[in-house]
Amino acid sequence: MAELKSLGGEAYLALAPGYSPSAFAYGAVRGGGEGPRGSYPGGGGTDFHPGALGKSAESSGEQSGDEEDGFEAGEKGGAAFEREGKLKGGALGKKPKEQRSLRLSINARERRRMHDLNDALDGLRSVIPYAHSPSVRKLSKIATLLLAKNYILMQAQALEEMRRLVAYLNQGQTLSTPLPATLNPFGQSAVYPFGGAALPGCPEKCTAFTGAALCKHCNDKP
DNA sequence: TAGGCCATCTGGTCCT
DNA sequence: AGGACCAGATGGCCTA
């Protein structure tokens, strides 16, 4: 296998200055019930190439249907199941066979749900600027979300800068004099997905990106 | 070998 | 009741 480059953990800490493991207050989300359930915007990422899902597709067998997809699911889940003996719940007053089949169907549903989630993440990866090259390791889930968030912020700010620029030009001004820094979309006020902090290993890591410079400490493109 | 990331199973909770 | 969502647990793979 080729050597894979990746964003170090510190890299996406830099993406989100406020990030820390504790920032993921899991409990805070629980029971919130915000937003409708039951459908994923985009219909489960059907527009993404499923082949991109390397590991999950391999390890789970990805049998199209829910039929009997329970225990080809591999040693991971299978082992867990074995360990548990028989569905430790037992709370459901059903016969073991029914019970098992119900469990299998629930597992399959959950697996599909997670695959849809991963498809959506792949879709997100495909539209945010980082190197989509075989030699570059796929962004982790958390890195994908943090980078996407910063990219959105960057786009929003770029749009705002452009609006100001248009307004400025509409006032009959010329560009013969330099724009004020706040009106210069390419000036110091530009926002970078990596925020203000230099990346560890900068500029090496920044050169892994194919889009515009992502770190203000190294504006050189590869 | 430790740590990061991931897939999967599982039980609980909420919604339709 | 059934489905969706969530978070914890577990174990595998990979990299530093």
mmCIF file of N, CA and C in Angstrom, chain A residues 24 55 66 88 108 160 175:
data_model
loop_
_atom_site.group_PDB
_atom_site.id
_atom_site.type_symbol
_atom_site.label_atom_id
_atom_site.label_comp_id
_atom_site.label_asym_id
_atom_site.label_seq_id
_atom_site.Cartn_x
_atom_site.Cartn_y
_atom_site.Cartn_z
ATOM 1 N N PHE A 24 -17.848 18.010 22.213
ATOM 2 C CA PHE A 24 -18.891 17.191 21.624
ATOM 3 C C PHE A 24 -19.852 16.707 22.677
ATOM 4 N N LYS A 55 -14.015 0.551 2.685
ATOM 5 C CA LYS A 55 -14.024 -0.426 3.750
ATOM 6 C C LYS A 55 -15.395 -1.021 4.016
ATOM 7 N N ASP A 66 -32.328 -6.386 2.683
ATOM 8 C CA ASP A 66 -32.212 -6.664 4.107
ATOM 9 C C ASP A 66 -32.223 -8.152 4.344
ATOM 10 N N LYS A 88 -29.117 -10.273 24.338
ATOM 11 C CA LYS A 88 -29.283 -10.214 25.783
ATOM 12 C C LYS A 88 -30.578 -9.554 26.222
ATOM 13 N N ALA A 108 -29.847 -4.523 10.082
ATOM 14 C CA ALA A 108 -29.702 -4.205 8.669
ATOM 15 C C ALA A 108 -30.134 -2.767 8.399
ATOM 16 N N GLU A 160 -19.750 38.027 0.635
ATOM 17 C CA GLU A 160 -19.957 39.336 1.253
ATOM 18 C C GLU A 160 -18.950 40.354 0.725
ATOM 19 N N LEU A 175 -10.818 51.591 -9.775
ATOM 20 C CA LEU A 175 -9.870 50.756 -9.069
ATOM 21 C C LEU A 175 -8.445 51.263 -9.214
#
